[in-house]
Amino acid sequence: MAFKDKKVIITGAAGNIGRALVDRFLASGAIIFAVDKAQDGLDALQRQFPNVRICNIDLMDWEATREGVDALGPVHYLINNAGLVIAESFLEMKLESIDLSLGVHFKGALNVSQVVVKNMIKAGIPGSIVNVSSVASFRASTKLGAYSTSKAAMDMLTKVMAVELGEHKIRVNSINPSVILTEMAQKLPQNDNFMTRTPLKRIARIDEVVNAILFTLGDECPIMTGNFLTIDGGYSISAN
Ligand SMILES: NC(=O)c1ccc[n+]([C@@H]2O[C@H](COP(=O)([O-])OP(=O)(O)OC[C@H]3O[C@@H](n4cnc5c(N)ncnc54)[C@H](O)[C@@H]3O)[C@@H](O)[C@H]2O)c1
């Protein structure tokens, strides 16, 4: 019950990792604000977890996002988890794909965080934020240009926030998985070398990613800020 009575905003809460996060944080005693733009998914979440407060917010709408998040009041924790993957080669990349990728992973995370942090500071809460990024932010793969560059922008946002918010005792960290056993993984372009290069020879399970987020967000290691936790079976450090 490490998160007992603590308020947590999870974006992308109706997705695969989001739902697993909601489940685990509720079991840890937290009060959950589940943000997503998919009403069907939010309704299903509400049926499964009646105590969750669902919030239909499209992160592409700057003002509606600010109003919606502000209305939740001060919270202790934020997980910027909403995301999407569009598989297009560099020469095929469309303006809409670039806008959506940067709009959700960078501008959306920045916007939500700004409102959350202002309310944390006002309420004197020493909060913690985790940005759900990817190894794609620093390893370039074919057909992931919009996704990768937007996650790279998110990583720099993590660093900037960690540097500026330390004086308010607010920590900001990132988790950077490679492929996770989810539907999103099926949309990723096939990479024949991926398993060869992965020392542990398997992709991550959702529960492993959730464990990493709980550890990084919580107070088990409160000196940690501006950190990037790769969850990738060794893929990103392998020279094979
Ligand atoms: N699945 C993987 O293999 C993998 C690997 C590395 C990183 N990640 C990251 O993990 C996070 C969660 O991924 P997932 O596998 O659960 O994906 P998912 O598609 O199951 O869930 C993503 C959720 O984000 C929501 N979302 C998208 N755009 C939004 C917007 N404009 N406003 C509000 N909500 C929006 C979707 O509605 C969806 O519910 C993403 O940030 C993703 O980039 C996933």
Tab-separated table of C-alpha atoms and ligand atoms in Angstrom:
chain	number	residue	atom	x	y	z
A	1	MET	CA	0.000	0.000	0.000
A	2	ALA	CA	2.912	2.331	-0.788
A	3	PHE	CA	0.624	4.764	-2.620
A	4	LYS	CA	-2.222	4.723	-0.086
A	5	ASP	CA	-4.507	7.761	-0.525
A	6	LYS	CA	-2.037	9.382	-2.940
A	7	LYS	CA	-3.522	10.976	-6.048
A	8	VAL	CA	-2.149	9.788	-9.379
A	9	ILE	CA	-2.913	11.020	-12.910
A	10	ILE	CA	-2.291	8.412	-15.606
A	11	THR	CA	-2.592	9.526	-19.242
A	12	GLY	CA	-3.339	6.926	-21.886
A	13	ALA	CA	-5.058	5.045	-19.052
A	14	ALA	CA	-7.433	3.204	-21.387
A	15	GLY	CA	-4.549	1.579	-23.290
A	16	ASN	CA	-2.736	-1.675	-22.564
A	17	ILE	CA	-0.075	-0.346	-20.227
A	18	GLY	CA	-2.478	2.264	-18.834
A	19	ARG	CA	-5.029	-0.356	-17.726
A	20	ALA	CA	-2.336	-2.436	-16.041
A	21	LEU	CA	-1.063	0.696	-14.270
A	22	VAL	CA	-4.574	1.541	-13.042
A	23	ASP	CA	-4.955	-1.993	-11.676
A	24	ARG	CA	-1.625	-1.942	-9.818
A	25	PHE	CA	-1.965	1.583	-8.410
A	26	LEU	CA	-5.470	0.837	-7.123
A	27	ALA	CA	-4.094	-2.270	-5.430
A	28	SER	CA	-1.460	0.014	-3.857
A	29	GLY	CA	-4.191	2.187	-2.343
A	30	ALA	CA	-3.917	5.132	-4.757
A	31	ILE	CA	-6.683	7.443	-5.973
A	32	ILE	CA	-6.595	7.329	-9.767
A	33	PHE	CA	-7.496	9.942	-12.368
A	34	ALA	CA	-7.585	8.068	-15.674
A	35	VAL	CA	-7.029	10.397	-18.650
A	36	ASP	CA	-7.615	9.264	-22.219
A	37	LYS	CA	-9.370	10.436	-25.380
A	38	ALA	CA	-11.026	7.050	-26.035
A	39	GLN	CA	-14.450	7.173	-24.359
A	40	ASP	CA	-15.164	3.462	-25.013
A	41	GLY	CA	-11.918	2.511	-23.336
A	42	LEU	CA	-12.621	4.817	-20.387
A	43	ASP	CA	-16.120	3.347	-19.981
A	44	ALA	CA	-14.672	-0.175	-19.953
A	45	LEU	CA	-12.103	0.951	-17.367
A	46	GLN	CA	-14.864	2.422	-15.210
A	47	ARG	CA	-16.849	-0.836	-15.372
A	48	GLN	CA	-13.789	-2.846	-14.367
A	49	PHE	CA	-12.650	-0.397	-11.674
A	50	PRO	CA	-15.666	1.543	-10.323
A	51	ASN	CA	-13.459	3.704	-8.052
A	52	VAL	CA	-11.467	5.215	-10.914
A	53	ARG	CA	-12.247	8.792	-11.903
A	54	ILE	CA	-12.271	8.848	-15.703
A	55	CYS	CA	-11.450	12.037	-17.640
A	56	ASN	CA	-11.993	12.274	-21.373
A	57	ILE	CA	-9.223	14.589	-22.557
A	58	ASP	CA	-7.674	14.760	-26.026
A	59	LEU	CA	-4.082	15.834	-25.472
A	60	MET	CA	-4.047	17.361	-28.964
A	61	ASP	CA	-6.386	20.079	-27.630
A	62	TRP	CA	-4.080	22.404	-25.673
A	63	GLU	CA	-6.702	24.488	-23.852
A	64	ALA	CA	-9.134	21.651	-23.091
A	65	THR	CA	-6.211	19.647	-21.672
A	66	ARG	CA	-5.202	22.506	-19.363
A	67	GLU	CA	-8.763	23.000	-18.131
A	68	GLY	CA	-9.411	19.268	-17.697
A	69	VAL	CA	-6.193	18.607	-15.776
A	70	ASP	CA	-6.496	21.740	-13.641
A	71	ALA	CA	-10.005	20.662	-12.611
A	72	LEU	CA	-8.517	17.540	-10.989
A	73	GLY	CA	-6.758	19.717	-8.391
A	74	PRO	CA	-3.352	18.971	-6.849
A	75	VAL	CA	-2.029	15.410	-7.218
A	76	HIS	CA	1.085	13.646	-5.876
A	77	TYR	CA	2.073	11.700	-8.988
A	78	LEU	CA	1.790	11.909	-12.776
A	79	ILE	CA	2.512	9.280	-15.431
A	80	ASN	CA	2.705	10.652	-18.975
A	81	ASN	CA	1.892	7.383	-20.718
A	82	ALA	CA	-0.404	8.334	-23.646
A	83	GLY	CA	1.109	7.465	-26.986
A	84	LEU	CA	0.711	6.264	-30.520
A	85	VAL	CA	2.923	4.745	-33.163
A	86	ILE	CA	2.767	5.573	-36.861
A	87	ALA	CA	5.032	3.453	-39.041
A	88	GLU	CA	6.284	5.553	-41.971
A	89	SER	CA	9.700	5.816	-43.574
A	90	PHE	CA	11.462	9.184	-43.558
A	91	LEU	CA	10.446	9.873	-47.163
A	92	GLU	CA	6.793	8.969	-46.416
A	93	MET	CA	6.424	10.964	-43.177
A	94	LYS	CA	3.284	13.132	-43.307
A	95	LEU	CA	2.580	16.398	-41.536
A	96	GLU	CA	-0.309	14.756	-39.652
A	97	SER	CA	1.947	11.959	-38.340
A	98	ILE	CA	4.564	14.470	-37.192
A	99	ASP	CA	1.934	16.696	-35.548
A	100	LEU	CA	0.282	13.759	-33.774
A	101	SER	CA	3.531	12.235	-32.548
A	102	LEU	CA	4.993	15.496	-31.270
A	103	GLY	CA	1.538	16.649	-30.155
A	104	VAL	CA	0.984	13.700	-27.812
A	105	HIS	CA	4.501	12.638	-26.730
A	106	PHE	CA	6.061	16.105	-26.398
A	107	LYS	CA	3.464	18.887	-26.318
A	108	GLY	CA	0.847	16.789	-24.527
A	109	ALA	CA	3.248	15.593	-21.824
A	110	LEU	CA	4.607	19.147	-21.424
A	111	ASN	CA	1.128	20.667	-21.163
A	112	VAL	CA	-0.209	18.158	-18.614
A	113	SER	CA	3.014	18.365	-16.590
A	114	GLN	CA	2.984	22.163	-16.523
A	115	VAL	CA	-0.516	22.293	-15.035
A	116	VAL	CA	0.175	19.406	-12.622
A	117	VAL	CA	3.462	20.941	-11.427
A	118	LYS	CA	1.926	24.403	-10.895
A	119	ASN	CA	-0.719	22.801	-8.675
A	120	MET	CA	1.888	20.672	-6.847
A	121	ILE	CA	3.971	23.769	-6.091
A	122	LYS	CA	0.913	25.730	-4.912
A	123	ALA	CA	-0.069	22.857	-2.609
A	124	GLY	CA	3.529	22.299	-1.403
A	125	ILE	CA	3.561	18.686	-2.626
A	126	PRO	CA	6.986	17.088	-3.278
A	127	GLY	CA	5.667	15.146	-6.273
A	128	SER	CA	7.064	12.749	-8.817
A	129	ILE	CA	6.524	12.349	-12.555
A	130	VAL	CA	7.371	9.493	-14.913
A	131	ASN	CA	7.434	9.966	-18.672
A	132	VAL	CA	6.872	6.768	-20.628
A	133	SER	CA	9.386	7.039	-23.473
A	134	SER	CA	11.117	4.346	-25.526
A	135	VAL	CA	14.553	3.086	-26.564
A	136	ALA	CA	13.446	4.438	-29.946
A	137	SER	CA	14.265	7.894	-28.546
A	138	PHE	CA	17.984	7.136	-28.869
A	139	ARG	CA	18.193	4.130	-31.249
A	140	ALA	CA	17.084	4.909	-34.816
A	141	SER	CA	14.954	2.267	-36.556
A	142	THR	CA	13.544	2.197	-40.057
A	143	LYS	CA	9.995	3.623	-40.300
A	144	LEU	CA	9.901	5.074	-36.803
A	145	GLY	CA	11.023	8.642	-37.586
A	146	ALA	CA	8.036	10.543	-36.198
A	147	TYR	CA	7.767	8.261	-33.155
A	148	SER	CA	11.491	8.333	-32.345
A	149	THR	CA	12.034	12.049	-32.734
A	150	SER	CA	8.981	12.842	-30.607
A	151	LYS	CA	10.178	10.465	-27.856
A	152	ALA	CA	13.618	12.125	-28.087
A	153	ALA	CA	11.892	15.463	-27.479
A	154	MET	CA	10.132	13.874	-24.495
A	155	ASP	CA	13.500	12.721	-23.114
A	156	MET	CA	14.909	16.249	-23.255
A	157	LEU	CA	11.728	17.469	-21.569
A	158	THR	CA	12.435	14.981	-18.755
A	159	LYS	CA	15.921	16.442	-18.301
A	160	VAL	CA	14.746	20.071	-18.417
A	161	MET	CA	11.983	19.398	-15.906
A	162	ALA	CA	14.303	17.447	-13.590
A	163	VAL	CA	16.786	20.344	-13.598
A	164	GLU	CA	14.202	23.083	-13.056
A	165	LEU	CA	11.885	21.324	-10.616
A	166	GLY	CA	14.463	19.933	-8.193
A	167	GLU	CA	14.249	23.083	-6.055
A	168	HIS	CA	10.555	22.287	-5.516
A	169	LYS	CA	11.434	18.675	-4.521
A	170	ILE	CA	9.628	17.434	-7.618
A	171	ARG	CA	11.350	14.504	-9.345
A	172	VAL	CA	11.039	13.688	-13.047
A	173	ASN	CA	12.262	10.430	-14.547
A	174	SER	CA	11.790	8.417	-17.699
A	175	ILE	CA	11.321	4.766	-18.487
A	176	ASN	CA	12.495	3.655	-21.919
A	177	PRO	CA	11.227	0.208	-22.948
A	178	SER	CA	11.979	-1.471	-26.255
A	179	VAL	CA	9.159	-3.733	-27.427
A	180	ILE	CA	6.448	-4.697	-24.921
A	181	LEU	CA	4.001	-7.560	-25.348
A	182	THR	CA	1.027	-5.360	-26.441
A	183	GLU	CA	-1.066	-4.479	-29.495
A	184	MET	CA	1.144	-1.438	-30.133
A	185	ALA	CA	4.066	-3.848	-30.636
A	186	GLN	CA	2.179	-5.415	-33.560
A	187	LYS	CA	2.123	-2.018	-35.318
A	188	LEU	CA	5.912	-1.672	-35.093
A	189	PRO	CA	7.878	-2.330	-38.281
A	190	GLN	CA	9.485	-5.808	-38.329
A	191	ASN	CA	13.157	-5.760	-37.437
A	192	ASP	CA	14.845	-9.119	-38.050
A	193	ASN	CA	17.914	-8.114	-36.036
A	194	PHE	CA	15.957	-7.175	-32.943
A	195	MET	CA	16.024	-10.574	-31.205
A	196	THR	CA	19.626	-11.266	-32.288
A	197	ARG	CA	20.654	-8.028	-30.640
A	198	THR	CA	18.649	-8.649	-27.462
A	199	PRO	CA	20.807	-10.560	-24.943
A	200	LEU	CA	17.797	-11.859	-22.971
A	201	LYS	CA	16.121	-13.061	-26.227
A	202	ARG	CA	12.620	-11.900	-25.365
A	203	ILE	CA	10.485	-8.777	-25.246
A	204	ALA	CA	9.189	-7.170	-22.045
A	205	ARG	CA	5.944	-8.169	-20.341
A	206	ILE	CA	3.514	-5.444	-19.298
A	207	ASP	CA	3.888	-6.329	-15.599
A	208	GLU	CA	7.662	-5.800	-15.833
A	209	VAL	CA	7.128	-2.317	-17.255
A	210	VAL	CA	4.522	-1.545	-14.589
A	211	ASN	CA	6.975	-2.643	-11.848
A	212	ALA	CA	9.610	-0.281	-13.261
A	213	ILE	CA	7.156	2.613	-13.333
A	214	LEU	CA	6.039	1.974	-9.738
A	215	PHE	CA	9.641	1.897	-8.538
A	216	THR	CA	10.661	5.006	-10.482
A	217	LEU	CA	7.597	7.033	-9.512
A	218	GLY	CA	7.497	6.060	-5.846
A	219	ASP	CA	9.660	6.938	-2.876
A	220	GLU	CA	11.918	3.880	-2.680
A	221	CYS	CA	14.848	5.842	-4.160
A	222	PRO	CA	13.997	9.531	-3.702
A	223	ILE	CA	17.444	10.730	-4.822
A	224	MET	CA	16.632	9.629	-8.374
A	225	THR	CA	15.730	12.399	-10.823
A	226	GLY	CA	16.514	12.999	-14.508
A	227	ASN	CA	17.075	9.255	-14.869
A	228	PHE	CA	16.371	7.051	-17.884
A	229	LEU	CA	15.543	3.451	-17.086
A	230	THR	CA	15.857	1.200	-20.126
A	231	ILE	CA	13.653	-1.916	-20.050
A	232	ASP	CA	14.871	-3.804	-23.078
A	233	GLY	CA	16.555	-7.126	-22.238
A	234	GLY	CA	19.908	-5.449	-22.964
A	235	TYR	CA	19.010	-4.466	-26.556
A	236	SER	CA	20.255	-0.893	-26.376
A	237	ILE	CA	23.729	-1.712	-25.009
A	238	SER	CA	24.372	-4.712	-27.253
A	239	ALA	CA	26.936	-4.449	-30.077
A	240	ASN	CA	25.791	-7.739	-31.660
B	1	LIG	N1	3.766	-1.246	-26.550
B	1	LIG	C1	5.058	-1.102	-26.787
B	1	LIG	O1	5.724	-1.983	-27.387
B	1	LIG	C2	5.772	0.129	-26.284
B	1	LIG	C3	7.175	0.165	-26.304
B	1	LIG	C4	7.833	1.307	-25.818
B	1	LIG	C5	7.097	2.369	-25.334
B	1	LIG	N2	5.729	2.324	-25.332
B	1	LIG	C6	4.993	3.494	-24.850
B	1	LIG	O2	4.107	3.077	-23.816
B	1	LIG	C7	2.967	3.954	-23.788
B	1	LIG	C8	1.689	3.131	-23.732
B	1	LIG	O3	1.661	2.237	-24.822
B	1	LIG	P1	0.557	1.081	-24.997
B	1	LIG	O4	1.252	-0.094	-25.583
B	1	LIG	O5	-0.242	0.943	-23.758
B	1	LIG	O6	-0.313	1.737	-26.172
B	1	LIG	P2	-1.898	1.759	-26.360
B	1	LIG	O7	-2.126	2.171	-27.767
B	1	LIG	O8	-2.502	0.483	-25.874
B	1	LIG	O9	-2.356	2.915	-25.377
B	1	LIG	C9	-2.103	4.281	-25.629
B	1	LIG	C10	-3.264	5.091	-25.086
B	1	LIG	O10	-2.980	6.476	-25.335
B	1	LIG	C11	-4.179	7.098	-25.710
B	1	LIG	N3	-3.955	8.307	-26.511
B	1	LIG	C12	-3.375	8.386	-27.736
B	1	LIG	N4	-3.459	9.646	-28.202
B	1	LIG	C13	-4.092	10.373	-27.228
B	1	LIG	C14	-4.486	11.725	-27.123
B	1	LIG	N5	-4.320	12.600	-28.141
B	1	LIG	N6	-5.119	12.143	-25.997
B	1	LIG	C15	-5.357	11.272	-24.981
B	1	LIG	N7	-5.027	9.973	-25.036
B	1	LIG	C16	-4.405	9.526	-26.145
B	1	LIG	C17	-4.919	6.042	-26.558
B	1	LIG	O11	-6.305	6.315	-26.655
B	1	LIG	C18	-4.599	4.761	-25.797
B	1	LIG	O12	-5.595	4.433	-24.858
B	1	LIG	C19	3.082	4.824	-25.062
B	1	LIG	O13	3.573	6.108	-24.711
B	1	LIG	C20	4.088	4.084	-25.911
B	1	LIG	O14	4.774	4.940	-26.794
B	1	LIG	C21	5.054	1.226	-25.785
